């Protein structure tokens, strides 16, 4: 027995029919493309953004803190998905095509699963918000992918708009509310890892040429400071040394 949420409001259902109607009027190749993007493509794109974020974070002056923020990305998504399990069971909302057979469904195997909240929307928005806390530019890109994910889920006929919004809200709440606690644990953890054999995963090793150049620069600055001091100090200062 489903809850009253299964009886969607007209705006909710109307928007779903409008977006899903695009699939009915689109060529078959476009439907297949949107289905692949909505199921796998966006998740792959987010994984690539995470890789880019890691490569950039290792070169930051605050590398351990940045890496700790990146570790929070998959952890927050996992927590949000776990939180969704009891929510989905309590709400018990069927997929929209169960109550509305006029919808065009572009993927199989969804009939026996819950509709509220959207797992894909939760995952993508969770990645976007957590990534934004570390790298704003990549976070904005991930946010755009999350919005595209919500559109794809409606285009495919497997989620109501409120399923998507519910997933977005759940992800934002989990990421932001638990981030201070998570960072209090992850930052010392990453600092500790930086002193072990896996340190290159936390901070990018310095290039040999750059290290030599930096060392020569420091030595020359020390010599320069020594020369100034020797000129300014009286001769007996050398004897004192």
Coordinates of N, CA and C in Angstrom, one line a residue:
X1 N 0.9 -1.2 0.0 CA 0.0 0.0 0.0 C 0.9 1.2 0.0
X2 N 0.7 2.1 -1.0 CA 1.6 3.3 -1.1 C 1.0 4.4 -0.3
X3 N 1.9 5.3 0.1 CA 1.5 6.5 0.8 C 0.8 7.5 -0.1
X4 N 0.2 8.6 0.5 CA -0.4 9.6 -0.3 C 0.6 10.3 -1.3
X5 N 1.9 10.1 -1.1 CA 2.8 10.7 -2.0 C 2.7 10.1 -3.4
X6 N 2.1 8.9 -3.5 CA 1.9 8.3 -4.8 C 0.9 9.0 -5.6
X7 N 0.0 9.7 -5.0 CA -1.0 10.5 -5.7 C -0.4 11.9 -5.9
X8 N 0.3 12.0 -7.0 CA 1.1 13.2 -7.3 C 0.2 14.4 -7.6
X9 N 0.7 15.6 -7.3 CA 0.0 16.8 -7.6 C 0.1 17.0 -9.1
X10 N -0.9 17.8 -9.6 CA -0.9 18.0 -11.1 C 0.4 18.7 -11.6
X11 N 0.9 19.7 -10.9 CA 2.2 20.3 -11.4 C 3.3 19.2 -11.5
X12 N 3.4 18.3 -10.5 CA 4.4 17.3 -10.5 C 4.2 16.4 -11.8
X13 N 3.0 15.9 -11.9 CA 2.7 15.0 -13.0 C 2.8 15.7 -14.4
X14 N 2.3 17.0 -14.4 CA 2.4 17.7 -15.6 C 3.8 17.9 -16.1
X15 N 4.7 18.3 -15.2 CA 6.1 18.5 -15.7 C 6.7 17.2 -16.1
X16 N 6.3 16.1 -15.5 CA 6.9 14.8 -15.9 C 6.4 14.4 -17.3
X17 N 5.1 14.6 -17.6 CA 4.6 14.3 -18.9 C 5.2 15.3 -19.9
X18 N 5.5 16.5 -19.6 CA 6.1 17.4 -20.5 C 7.5 17.0 -20.9
X19 N 8.3 16.6 -19.9 CA 9.7 16.2 -20.2 C 9.7 14.8 -20.8
X20 N 8.9 13.9 -20.4 CA 8.9 12.6 -21.0 C 8.3 12.6 -22.4
X21 N 7.4 13.6 -22.6 CA 6.9 13.8 -24.0 C 8.0 14.1 -25.0
X22 N 9.1 14.7 -24.6 CA 10.2 14.9 -25.5 C 10.8 13.6 -26.0
X23 N 10.8 12.6 -25.1 CA 11.3 11.3 -25.5 C 10.4 10.7 -26.6
X24 N 9.1 10.9 -26.5 CA 8.2 10.3 -27.5 C 8.4 11.0 -28.8
X25 N 8.8 12.2 -28.8 CA 8.9 13.0 -30.1 C 10.4 12.9 -30.6
X26 N 11.3 12.3 -29.9 CA 12.7 12.3 -30.3 C 13.0 11.0 -31.1
X27 N 14.0 11.1 -31.9 CA 14.4 9.9 -32.6 C 15.0 8.8 -31.7
X28 N 14.9 7.6 -32.1 CA 15.3 6.5 -31.2 C 16.7 6.6 -30.7
X29 N 17.6 7.0 -31.6 CA 19.0 7.1 -31.2 C 19.2 8.1 -30.1
X30 N 18.4 9.2 -30.1 CA 18.5 10.2 -29.0 C 18.0 9.6 -27.7
X31 N 16.9 8.8 -27.8 CA 16.4 8.2 -26.5 C 17.5 7.3 -25.9
X32 N 18.1 6.5 -26.8 CA 19.2 5.6 -26.3 C 20.3 6.3 -25.7
X33 N 20.7 7.5 -26.3 CA 21.8 8.3 -25.8 C 21.5 8.8 -24.4
X34 N 20.3 9.4 -24.3 CA 19.8 10.0 -23.0 C 19.8 8.9 -22.0
X35 N 19.3 7.7 -22.3 CA 19.2 6.6 -21.4 C 20.6 6.3 -20.8
X36 N 21.5 6.2 -21.8 CA 22.9 5.8 -21.3 C 23.5 6.9 -20.5
X37 N 23.3 8.1 -20.9 CA 23.8 9.3 -20.1 C 23.2 9.3 -18.7
X38 N 21.9 9.1 -18.6 CA 21.2 9.1 -17.4 C 21.5 8.0 -16.5
X39 N 21.9 6.8 -17.0 CA 22.2 5.7 -16.2 C 23.7 5.6 -15.8
X40 N 24.6 5.9 -16.8 CA 26.0 5.7 -16.6 C 26.8 6.9 -16.9
X41 N 26.5 7.6 -18.0 CA 27.4 8.6 -18.5 C 27.7 9.7 -17.5
X42 N 26.7 10.2 -16.8 CA 27.0 11.3 -15.9 C 27.8 10.8 -14.7
X43 N 27.6 9.6 -14.2 CA 28.4 9.1 -13.1 C 29.8 8.9 -13.6
X44 N 30.1 8.5 -14.8 CA 31.4 8.4 -15.3 C 32.1 9.8 -15.4
X45 N 31.3 10.8 -15.8 CA 31.8 12.1 -15.9 C 32.2 12.7 -14.5
X46 N 31.4 12.4 -13.5 CA 31.7 12.8 -12.2 C 32.9 12.1 -11.6
X47 N 33.1 10.9 -12.0 CA 34.3 10.2 -11.5 C 35.5 10.8 -12.2
X48 N 35.4 11.3 -13.4 CA 36.6 12.0 -14.1 C 36.8 13.3 -13.4
X49 N 35.8 14.0 -13.0 CA 36.0 15.3 -12.3 C 36.7 15.1 -11.0
X50 N 36.3 14.0 -10.3 CA 37.0 13.6 -9.1 C 38.5 13.4 -9.3
X51 N 38.8 12.7 -10.4 CA 40.2 12.5 -10.7 C 41.0 13.8 -10.9
X52 N 40.4 14.7 -11.7 CA 41.0 16.0 -11.9 C 41.2 16.7 -10.6
X53 N 40.1 16.7 -9.8 CA 40.2 17.4 -8.5 C 41.3 16.8 -7.6
X54 N 41.5 15.5 -7.7 CA 42.6 14.9 -6.9 C 44.0 15.4 -7.4
X55 N 44.1 15.4 -8.7 CA 45.4 15.8 -9.3 C 45.7 17.2 -8.9
X56 N 44.7 18.1 -8.9 CA 44.9 19.5 -8.6 C 45.1 19.7 -7.1
X57 N 44.4 18.9 -6.2 CA 44.5 19.1 -4.8 C 45.9 18.7 -4.3
X58 N 46.5 17.7 -4.9 CA 47.9 17.2 -4.5 C 48.9 18.3 -4.6
X59 N 48.7 19.3 -5.5 CA 49.6 20.4 -5.7 C 49.3 21.7 -4.9
X60 N 48.3 21.6 -4.1 CA 47.9 22.8 -3.4 C 48.8 22.9 -2.1
X61 N 49.0 24.1 -1.6 CA 49.8 24.3 -0.4 C 49.1 23.6 0.8
X62 N 47.8 23.5 0.8 CA 47.0 22.9 1.9 C 46.6 21.5 1.4
X63 N 47.4 20.8 0.7 CA 47.1 19.5 0.1 C 46.4 18.5 1.1
X64 N 46.9 18.3 2.3 CA 46.2 17.3 3.2 C 44.7 17.7 3.4
X65 N 44.5 19.0 3.6 CA 43.1 19.5 3.8 C 42.2 19.3 2.6
X66 N 42.8 19.6 1.4 CA 42.0 19.4 0.2 C 41.7 17.9 -0.1
X67 N 42.7 17.1 0.2 CA 42.5 15.6 0.0 C 41.4 15.1 1.0
X68 N 41.5 15.7 2.2 CA 40.4 15.3 3.2 C 39.0 15.7 2.6
X69 N 38.9 16.8 2.0 CA 37.7 17.2 1.4 C 37.2 16.3 0.3
X70 N 38.2 15.8 -0.5 CA 37.8 14.9 -1.5 C 37.4 13.5 -1.0
X71 N 38.0 13.1 0.1 CA 37.6 11.9 0.7 C 36.2 12.0 1.2
X72 N 35.7 13.1 1.6 CA 34.4 13.3 2.0 C 33.4 13.2 0.9
X73 N 33.8 13.3 -0.3 CA 32.9 13.2 -1.5 C 32.2 11.8 -1.5
X74 N 33.0 10.7 -1.7 CA 32.4 9.4 -1.7 C 31.7 9.0 -0.4
X75 N 32.3 9.4 0.7 CA 31.8 9.1 2.0 C 30.4 9.7 2.2
X76 N 30.2 11.0 1.8 CA 29.0 11.7 2.0 C 27.9 11.0 1.1
X77 N 28.3 10.6 -0.1 CA 27.4 10.0 -1.1 C 26.9 8.7 -0.5
X78 N 27.8 7.9 0.1 CA 27.5 6.6 0.7 C 26.5 6.8 1.9
X79 N 26.8 7.8 2.7 CA 25.9 8.1 3.8 C 24.5 8.5 3.3
X80 N 24.4 9.4 2.3 CA 23.2 9.8 1.8 C 22.4 8.6 1.2
X81 N 23.1 7.7 0.5 CA 22.4 6.6 0.0 C 21.9 5.6 1.1
X82 N 22.6 5.5 2.1 CA 22.1 4.7 3.3 C 20.9 5.4 3.9
X83 N 20.9 6.7 4.0 CA 19.8 7.4 4.6 C 18.6 7.3 3.7
X84 N 18.8 7.1 2.5 CA 17.6 7.0 1.5 C 16.9 5.6 1.7
X85 N 17.6 4.6 2.2 CA 16.9 3.3 2.3 C 15.7 3.3 3.2
X86 N 15.8 3.9 4.5 CA 14.5 3.9 5.2 C 13.5 4.9 4.7
X87 N 14.0 6.0 4.1 CA 13.1 7.0 3.5 C 12.2 6.3 2.4
X88 N 12.9 5.6 1.5 CA 12.2 5.0 0.4 C 11.2 3.9 0.9
X89 N 11.6 3.2 2.0 CA 10.7 2.2 2.5 C 9.5 2.8 3.2
X90 N 9.7 3.9 3.9 CA 8.6 4.5 4.6 C 7.6 5.2 3.6
X91 N 8.1 5.9 2.6 CA 7.3 6.6 1.6 C 6.6 5.6 0.7
X92 N 7.4 4.6 0.3 CA 6.9 3.5 -0.6 C 6.1 4.0 -1.8
X93 N 6.8 4.9 -2.5 CA 6.2 5.4 -3.7 C 6.6 4.6 -4.9
X94 N 5.6 4.1 -5.7 CA 5.9 3.4 -6.9 C 6.5 4.2 -8.0
X95 N 7.1 3.6 -9.0 CA 7.6 4.4 -10.1 C 6.4 5.0 -10.9
X96 N 6.6 6.2 -11.5 CA 5.5 6.9 -12.1 C 4.8 6.1 -13.2
X97 N 5.5 5.2 -13.9 CA 4.9 4.5 -15.0 C 3.9 3.4 -14.5
X98 N 4.0 3.0 -13.2 CA 3.1 2.0 -12.6 C 1.7 2.6 -12.6
X99 N 1.6 3.8 -12.1 CA 0.3 4.5 -12.0 C -0.1 5.2 -13.3
X100 N 0.8 5.5 -14.2 CA 0.6 6.2 -15.4 C 1.1 5.5 -16.6
X101 N 0.4 4.5 -17.1 CA 1.0 3.7 -18.2 C 1.2 4.5 -19.5
X102 N 0.7 5.7 -19.6 CA 0.9 6.5 -20.8 C 2.4 7.0 -21.0
X103 N 3.2 6.9 -19.9 CA 4.6 7.3 -20.0 C 5.4 6.4 -20.8
X104 N 6.4 7.0 -21.5 CA 7.4 6.1 -22.3 C 8.5 5.8 -21.3
X105 N 8.8 4.6 -21.1 CA 9.9 4.1 -20.2 C 11.0 3.7 -21.1
X106 N 12.2 4.3 -20.8 CA 13.4 4.0 -21.7 C 14.3 3.0 -21.1
X107 N 14.1 2.6 -19.8 CA 15.0 1.6 -19.2 C 14.1 0.5 -18.6
X108 N 14.6 -0.7 -18.5 CA 13.9 -1.8 -17.9 C 14.4 -2.1 -16.5
X109 N 13.6 -2.9 -15.8 CA 14.0 -3.4 -14.5 C 13.8 -2.4 -13.4
X110 N 12.9 -1.4 -13.5 CA 12.6 -0.4 -12.5 C 11.3 -0.6 -11.8
X111 N 10.5 -1.6 -12.3 CA 9.1 -1.7 -11.9 C 9.0 -2.0 -10.4
X112 N 9.8 -2.8 -9.9 CA 9.7 -3.3 -8.5 C 10.5 -2.4 -7.5
X113 N 11.0 -1.3 -7.9 CA 11.8 -0.4 -7.1 C 11.1 0.8 -6.7
X114 N 11.6 1.5 -5.6 CA 10.9 2.7 -5.1 C 11.3 3.9 -6.0
X115 N 10.4 4.9 -6.1 CA 10.6 6.1 -6.9 C 11.2 7.2 -6.1
X116 N 10.7 7.4 -4.8 CA 11.2 8.5 -4.0 C 12.1 8.0 -2.9
X117 N 13.3 8.5 -2.8 CA 13.9 9.6 -3.6 C 14.7 9.0 -4.7
X118 N 15.1 9.8 -5.7 CA 15.9 9.3 -6.8 C 17.4 9.1 -6.3
X119 N 17.8 7.8 -6.4 CA 19.2 7.5 -6.0 C 20.2 8.2 -6.9
X120 N 20.0 8.3 -8.2 CA 20.9 8.9 -9.1 C 21.0 10.4 -8.8
X121 N 19.9 11.0 -8.5 CA 19.9 12.5 -8.2 C 20.6 12.7 -6.9
X122 N 20.4 11.8 -5.9 CA 21.1 11.9 -4.6 C 22.6 11.8 -4.8
X123 N 23.1 10.8 -5.6 CA 24.5 10.6 -5.8 C 25.1 11.8 -6.5
X124 N 24.5 12.3 -7.6 CA 25.1 13.3 -8.4 C 25.2 14.7 -7.6
X125 N 24.1 15.0 -6.9 CA 24.1 16.3 -6.2 C 25.0 16.2 -5.0
X126 N 25.1 15.0 -4.4 CA 26.1 14.8 -3.3 C 27.5 15.0 -3.7
X127 N 27.9 14.5 -4.9 CA 29.2 14.7 -5.4 C 29.4 16.2 -5.7
X128 N 28.4 16.8 -6.3 CA 28.6 18.2 -6.7 C 28.8 19.1 -5.5
X129 N 28.0 19.0 -4.4 CA 28.1 19.8 -3.3 C 29.4 19.6 -2.5
X130 N 29.7 18.3 -2.3 CA 31.0 18.0 -1.6 C 32.2 18.5 -2.4
X131 N 32.1 18.3 -3.7 CA 33.3 18.8 -4.6 C 33.4 20.3 -4.6
X132 N 32.2 21.0 -4.5 CA 32.2 22.4 -4.5 C 33.0 23.0 -3.2
X133 N 32.9 22.2 -2.1 CA 33.6 22.7 -0.9 C 35.1 22.6 -1.1
X134 N 35.6 21.9 -2.1 CA 37.0 21.7 -2.3 C 37.5 22.5 -3.5
X135 N 36.7 22.5 -4.6 CA 37.1 23.1 -5.8 C 35.8 23.7 -6.4
X136 N 35.7 25.0 -6.3 CA 34.4 25.6 -6.8 C 34.2 25.5 -8.3
X137 N 35.2 25.6 -9.1 CA 35.1 25.5 -10.5 C 34.5 24.1 -10.9
X138 N 35.2 23.1 -10.4 CA 34.8 21.7 -10.7 C 33.4 21.4 -10.0
X139 N 33.2 22.1 -8.9 CA 31.9 21.9 -8.2 C 30.7 22.4 -9.0
X140 N 30.9 23.6 -9.7 CA 29.9 24.1 -10.6 C 29.6 23.2 -11.7
X141 N 30.7 22.6 -12.3 CA 30.5 21.7 -13.4 C 29.7 20.4 -13.0
X142 N 30.1 19.9 -11.8 CA 29.4 18.8 -11.2 C 27.9 19.1 -11.0
X143 N 27.7 20.4 -10.5 CA 26.3 20.8 -10.3 C 25.5 20.8 -11.5
X144 N 26.1 21.2 -12.6 CA 25.4 21.2 -13.9 C 25.1 19.8 -14.3
X145 N 26.0 18.8 -14.1 CA 25.8 17.4 -14.4 C 24.7 16.9 -13.5
X146 N 24.6 17.3 -12.3 CA 23.5 16.8 -11.4 C 22.1 17.3 -11.9
X147 N 22.1 18.5 -12.3 CA 20.8 19.0 -12.9 C 20.4 18.2 -14.2
X148 N 21.4 18.0 -15.0 CA 21.2 17.2 -16.2 C 20.7 15.8 -15.8
X149 N 21.3 15.2 -14.7 CA 20.8 13.9 -14.3 C 19.4 13.9 -13.9
X150 N 18.9 14.9 -13.2 CA 17.5 15.0 -12.9 C 16.6 15.1 -14.1
X151 N 17.0 15.8 -15.1 CA 16.3 15.9 -16.4 C 16.2 14.6 -17.0
X152 N 17.4 13.9 -17.1 CA 17.4 12.6 -17.8 C 16.5 11.6 -17.1
X153 N 16.4 11.6 -15.7 CA 15.6 10.6 -15.0 C 14.1 10.8 -15.4
X154 N 13.7 12.1 -15.6 CA 12.3 12.4 -16.0 C 12.1 12.0 -17.5
X155 N 13.1 12.4 -18.3 CA 13.0 12.1 -19.7 C 12.8 10.6 -19.9
X156 N 13.5 9.8 -19.1 CA 13.4 8.3 -19.2 C 12.1 7.7 -18.6
X157 N 11.4 8.6 -17.9 CA 10.1 8.1 -17.4 C 10.2 7.3 -16.1
X158 N 11.3 7.4 -15.3 CA 11.4 6.6 -14.2 C 11.3 7.4 -12.8
X159 N 11.2 8.7 -12.9 CA 11.1 9.5 -11.7 C 10.2 10.7 -11.9
X160 N 9.4 11.0 -10.8 CA 8.7 12.3 -10.8 C 9.7 13.4 -10.5
X161 N 9.3 14.6 -10.8 CA 10.2 15.8 -10.5 C 10.4 15.9 -9.0
X162 N 9.4 15.6 -8.1 CA 9.6 15.6 -6.7 C 10.6 14.5 -6.2
X163 N 10.7 13.4 -6.9 CA 11.7 12.4 -6.6 C 13.1 13.0 -6.8
X164 N 13.3 13.7 -7.8 CA 14.6 14.4 -8.1 C 14.9 15.4 -7.1
X165 N 13.9 16.3 -6.8 CA 14.1 17.4 -5.8 C 14.4 16.8 -4.4
X166 N 13.7 15.7 -4.1 CA 14.0 15.0 -2.8 C 15.4 14.5 -2.7
X167 N 15.9 13.9 -3.8 CA 17.3 13.5 -3.9 C 18.3 14.6 -3.7
X168 N 18.0 15.7 -4.4 CA 18.9 16.9 -4.3 C 18.9 17.4 -2.8
X169 N 17.7 17.5 -2.2 CA 17.6 18.0 -0.8 C 18.3 17.1 0.2
X170 N 18.2 15.8 0.0 CA 18.8 14.8 0.9 C 20.3 14.9 0.8
X171 N 20.8 15.0 -0.4 CA 22.3 15.1 -0.6 C 22.9 16.4 0.0
X172 N 22.2 17.5 -0.2 CA 22.7 18.8 0.3 C 22.7 18.7 1.8
X173 N 21.7 18.2 2.4 CA 21.6 18.1 3.9 C 22.7 17.3 4.5
X174 N 22.9 16.1 3.9 CA 23.9 15.2 4.4 C 25.3 15.8 4.3
X175 N 25.6 16.3 3.1 CA 27.0 16.8 2.9 C 27.3 18.0 3.8
X176 N 26.4 19.0 3.9 CA 26.7 20.2 4.6 C 26.5 20.0 6.1
X177 N 25.6 19.2 6.6 CA 25.4 19.1 8.0 C 26.5 18.2 8.6
X178 N 27.0 17.2 7.9 CA 28.0 16.3 8.5 C 29.4 16.7 8.1
X179 N 29.6 17.7 7.2 CA 30.9 18.0 6.8 C 31.8 18.5 7.9
X180 N 31.4 19.3 8.9 CA 32.3 19.7 10.0 C 32.8 18.5 10.8
X181 N 32.0 17.5 11.1 CA 32.4 16.3 11.8 C 33.3 15.5 11.0
X182 N 33.0 15.3 9.7 CA 33.8 14.5 8.8 C 35.2 15.1 8.7
X183 N 35.3 16.5 8.5 CA 36.6 17.1 8.3 C 37.4 17.1 9.6
X184 N 36.8 17.1 10.7 CA 37.5 17.0 12.0 C 38.3 15.7 12.1
X185 N 37.7 14.7 11.4 CA 38.4 13.4 11.5 C 39.3 13.2 10.3
X186 N 38.9 13.6 9.1 CA 39.6 13.3 7.9 C 40.9 14.2 7.7
X187 N 40.9 15.4 8.2 CA 42.1 16.2 8.1 C 43.3 15.7 8.9
X188 N 43.1 15.3 10.2 CA 44.3 14.7 10.8 C 44.7 13.4 10.2
X189 N 43.7 12.6 9.7 CA 43.9 11.4 9.0 C 44.8 11.6 7.8
X190 N 44.5 12.6 7.0 CA 45.3 12.9 5.8 C 46.7 13.4 6.2
X191 N 46.8 14.2 7.2 CA 48.1 14.7 7.7 C 49.0 13.5 8.1
X192 N 48.3 12.5 8.8 CA 49.1 11.3 9.2 C 49.5 10.5 8.0
X193 N 48.6 10.3 7.0 CA 49.0 9.6 5.8 C 50.1 10.3 5.0
X194 N 50.2 11.6 5.1 CA 51.3 12.3 4.5 C 52.7 12.0 5.0
X195 N 52.7 11.3 6.1 CA 54.0 11.0 6.7 C 54.3 9.5 6.6
X196 N 53.5 8.8 5.7 CA 53.7 7.4 5.5 C 54.2 7.1 4.0
X197 N 54.2 5.9 3.6 CA 54.6 5.5 2.3 C 53.6 6.0 1.2
X198 N 52.4 6.3 1.6 CA 51.4 6.7 0.6 C 51.4 8.2 0.5
X199 N 52.4 8.9 1.0 CA 52.4 10.3 1.0 C 52.2 10.9 -0.5
X200 N 52.7 10.3 -1.5 CA 52.5 10.8 -2.9 C 51.0 10.9 -3.2
X201 N 50.1 10.1 -2.6 CA 48.7 10.2 -2.8 C 48.1 11.5 -2.2
X202 N 48.8 12.0 -1.2 CA 48.3 13.2 -0.5 C 48.9 14.5 -1.0
X203 N 50.2 14.4 -1.3 CA 50.9 15.6 -1.8 C 51.8 15.2 -2.9
X204 N 51.8 16.0 -4.0 CA 52.6 15.7 -5.2 C 54.1 15.9 -4.8
X205 N 54.9 14.9 -5.2 CA 56.4 15.1 -4.9 C 56.9 16.3 -5.7
X206 N 57.9 16.9 -5.1 CA 58.5 18.1 -5.8 C 59.4 17.5 -6.9
X207 N 59.4 18.2 -8.0 CA 60.3 17.9 -9.1 C 61.8 18.1 -8.7
X208 N 62.7 17.3 -9.2 CA 64.1 17.4 -8.8 C 64.7 18.8 -9.2
X209 N 64.4 19.2 -10.4 CA 64.9 20.5 -10.9 C 64.3 21.6 -10.1
X210 N 63.0 21.6 -9.7 CA 62.4 22.7 -9.0 C 63.0 22.7 -7.6
X211 N 63.3 21.5 -7.0 CA 63.8 21.4 -5.7 C 65.2 22.0 -5.6
X212 N 66.1 21.6 -6.7 CA 67.4 22.2 -6.7 C 67.4 23.7 -6.9
X213 N 66.5 24.2 -7.7 CA 66.4 25.6 -8.0 C 66.0 26.3 -6.7
X214 N 65.0 25.7 -6.0 CA 64.6 26.3 -4.7 C 65.7 26.3 -3.7
X215 N 66.5 25.2 -3.7 CA 67.6 25.1 -2.7 C 68.7 26.2 -3.1
X216 N 69.0 26.3 -4.3 CA 70.0 27.3 -4.7 C 69.5 28.7 -4.4
X217 N 68.2 28.9 -4.6 CA 67.7 30.2 -4.3 C 67.8 30.5 -2.8
X218 N 67.5 29.5 -2.0 CA 67.6 29.7 -0.5 C 69.0 30.0 -0.1
X219 N 70.0 29.2 -0.7 CA 71.4 29.4 -0.3 C 71.8 30.8 -0.7
X220 N 71.4 31.2 -1.9 CA 71.9 32.5 -2.4 C 71.3 33.6 -1.5
X221 N 70.0 33.4 -1.0 CA 69.4 34.4 -0.1 C 70.2 34.4 1.2
X222 N 70.5 33.2 1.7 CA 71.3 33.2 2.9 C 72.6 33.9 2.8
X223 N 73.3 33.6 1.6 CA 74.6 34.3 1.4 C 74.4 35.8 1.4
X224 N 73.3 36.2 0.7 CA 73.1 37.6 0.6 C 72.9 38.2 1.9
X225 N 72.1 37.6 2.7 CA 71.8 38.1 4.1 C 73.1 38.2 4.9
X226 N 73.9 37.1 4.7 CA 75.2 37.1 5.5 C 76.1 38.2 5.1
X227 N 76.1 38.5 3.8 CA 77.0 39.6 3.3 C 76.5 40.9 3.8
X228 N 75.2 41.1 3.9 CA 74.7 42.4 4.4 C 75.1 42.5 5.9
X229 N 74.9 41.4 6.6 CA 75.2 41.5 8.1 C 76.7 41.7 8.3
X230 N 77.6 41.1 7.4 CA 79.0 41.3 7.6 C 79.4 42.7 7.3
X231 N 78.7 43.4 6.4 CA 79.1 44.7 6.1 C 78.6 45.7 7.2
X232 N 77.4 45.3 7.8 CA 76.8 46.2 8.7 C 77.4 46.0 10.1
X233 N 77.8 44.8 10.4 CA 78.4 44.5 11.8 C 79.8 44.9 11.9
X234 N 80.3 45.2 13.0 CA 81.7 45.6 13.1 C 82.6 44.3 13.0
X235 N 83.9 44.4 12.7 CA 84.7 43.3 12.5 C 84.7 42.3 13.7
X236 N 84.6 42.8 14.9 CA 84.7 41.9 16.1 C 83.6 40.9 16.1
X237 N 82.5 41.1 15.4 CA 81.3 40.2 15.4 C 81.8 38.9 14.9
X238 N 82.7 38.8 13.9 CA 83.2 37.6 13.4 C 83.9 36.8 14.5
X239 N 84.6 37.5 15.3 CA 85.3 36.8 16.4 C 84.3 36.2 17.4
X240 N 83.3 37.0 17.6 CA 82.3 36.5 18.6 C 81.6 35.2 18.0
X241 N 81.5 35.2 16.7 CA 80.9 34.0 16.1 C 81.8 32.8 16.3

